[in-house]
Coordinates of C-alpha atoms in Angstrom, one line a residue:
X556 CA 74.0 116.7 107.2
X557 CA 77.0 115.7 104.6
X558 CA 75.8 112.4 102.5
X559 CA 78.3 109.9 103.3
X560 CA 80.1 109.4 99.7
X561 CA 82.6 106.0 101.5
X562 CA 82.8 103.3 98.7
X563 CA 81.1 100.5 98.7
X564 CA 83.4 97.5 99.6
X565 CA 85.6 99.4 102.3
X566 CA 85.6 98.0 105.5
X567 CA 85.3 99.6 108.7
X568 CA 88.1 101.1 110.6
X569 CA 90.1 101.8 107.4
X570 CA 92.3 104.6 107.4
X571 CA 91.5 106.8 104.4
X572 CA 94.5 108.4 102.2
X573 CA 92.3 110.7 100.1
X574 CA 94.6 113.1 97.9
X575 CA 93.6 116.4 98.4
X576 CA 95.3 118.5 95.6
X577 CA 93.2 116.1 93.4
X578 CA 93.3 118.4 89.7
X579 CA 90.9 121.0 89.7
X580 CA 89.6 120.4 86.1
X581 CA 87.9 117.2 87.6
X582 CA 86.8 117.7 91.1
X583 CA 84.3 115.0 90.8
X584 CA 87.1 112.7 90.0
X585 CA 89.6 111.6 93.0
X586 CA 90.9 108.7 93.6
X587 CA 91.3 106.9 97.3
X588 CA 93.4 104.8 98.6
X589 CA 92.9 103.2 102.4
X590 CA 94.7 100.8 104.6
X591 CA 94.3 98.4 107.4
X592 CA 97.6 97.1 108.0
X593 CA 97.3 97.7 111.4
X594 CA 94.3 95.5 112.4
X595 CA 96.8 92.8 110.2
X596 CA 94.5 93.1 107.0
X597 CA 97.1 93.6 103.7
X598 CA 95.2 93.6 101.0
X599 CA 95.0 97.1 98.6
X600 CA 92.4 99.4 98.8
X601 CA 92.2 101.5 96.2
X602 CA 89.2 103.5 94.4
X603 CA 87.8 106.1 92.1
X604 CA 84.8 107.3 91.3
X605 CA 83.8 109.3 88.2
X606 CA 80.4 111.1 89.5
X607 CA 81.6 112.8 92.6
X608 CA 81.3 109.5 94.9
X609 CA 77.5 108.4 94.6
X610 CA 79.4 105.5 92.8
X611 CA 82.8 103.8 93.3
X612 CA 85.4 101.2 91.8
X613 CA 87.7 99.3 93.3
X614 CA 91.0 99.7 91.3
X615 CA 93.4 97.0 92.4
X616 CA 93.8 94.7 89.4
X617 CA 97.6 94.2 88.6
X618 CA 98.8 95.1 92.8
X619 CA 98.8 91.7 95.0
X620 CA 96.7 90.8 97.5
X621 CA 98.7 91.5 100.2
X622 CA 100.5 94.3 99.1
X623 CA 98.8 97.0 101.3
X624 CA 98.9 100.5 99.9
X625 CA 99.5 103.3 101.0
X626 CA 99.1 106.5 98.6
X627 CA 97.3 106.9 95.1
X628 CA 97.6 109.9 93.1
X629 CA 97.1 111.2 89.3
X630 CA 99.7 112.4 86.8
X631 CA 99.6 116.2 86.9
X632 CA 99.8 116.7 83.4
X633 CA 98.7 113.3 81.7
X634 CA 95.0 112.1 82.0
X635 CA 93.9 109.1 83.3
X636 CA 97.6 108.0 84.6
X637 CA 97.4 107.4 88.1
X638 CA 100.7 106.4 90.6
X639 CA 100.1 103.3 93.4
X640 CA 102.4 103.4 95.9
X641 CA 102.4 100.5 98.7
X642 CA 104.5 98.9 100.9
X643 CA 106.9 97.3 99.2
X644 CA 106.7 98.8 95.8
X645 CA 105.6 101.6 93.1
X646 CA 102.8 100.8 90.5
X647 CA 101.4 103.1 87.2
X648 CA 98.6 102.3 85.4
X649 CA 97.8 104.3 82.4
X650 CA 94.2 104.0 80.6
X651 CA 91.9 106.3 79.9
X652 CA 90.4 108.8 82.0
X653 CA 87.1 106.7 82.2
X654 CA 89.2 103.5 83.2
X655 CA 91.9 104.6 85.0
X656 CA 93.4 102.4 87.6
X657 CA 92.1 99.4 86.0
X658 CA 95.2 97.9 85.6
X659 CA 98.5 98.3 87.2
X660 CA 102.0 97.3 86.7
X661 CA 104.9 97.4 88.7
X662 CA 107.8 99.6 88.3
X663 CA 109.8 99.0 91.2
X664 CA 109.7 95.6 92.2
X665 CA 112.8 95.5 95.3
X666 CA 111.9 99.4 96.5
X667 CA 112.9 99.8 100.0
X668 CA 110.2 100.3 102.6
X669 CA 110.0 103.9 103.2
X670 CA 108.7 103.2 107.1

């Protein structure tokens, strides 16, 4: 039986946006982001997790609290900067690789829903 790797501090019935082609020079790495729009819960939910999910960290410092999102990934080329996207808007954070995600800031602040 799998070990069950959710992070801490998601709640239940939240839909789960892992990204898949996370970088395959650190697969014990990715990042999550999950929503609950639909049960009328906005806030962000956004992770990582630097030792393959025994541990996780809520990354949503800089995206308001009811600005649910919807995708997270990481800079192909560039380490530790990671792309937000949520519902009304585009955030970057760029730290380290051992903080990434701590911080965001917006870069599109009128974007046009995409749904």
């Amino acid at each position: 039986m799998a070990a069950d790797v959710s992070p801490t501090g998601l709640p239940d019935w939240a839909l789960m946006l892992a990204d898949r082609r996370q970088p395959a020079r650190r697969p014990d790495r990715p990042t999550l982001a999950a929503t609950r729009y639909k049960l009328d819960d906005f806030a962000p939910y956004l992770f990582r997790t630097t030792d393959g999910g025994k541990t996780w960290t809520t990354i949503t410092n800089g995206i308001p609290h009811d600005d649910f999102t919807r995708v997270v990934r990481e800079d192909p080329k560039r380490r530790g900067m990671l792309y937000a996207g949520t519902e009304t808007g585009i955030y970057i954070s760029w730290t380290t690789v051992a903080t990434r995600g701590s911080g965001w800031a917006a870069t599109c602040r009128s974007c046009q829903s995409t749904t």
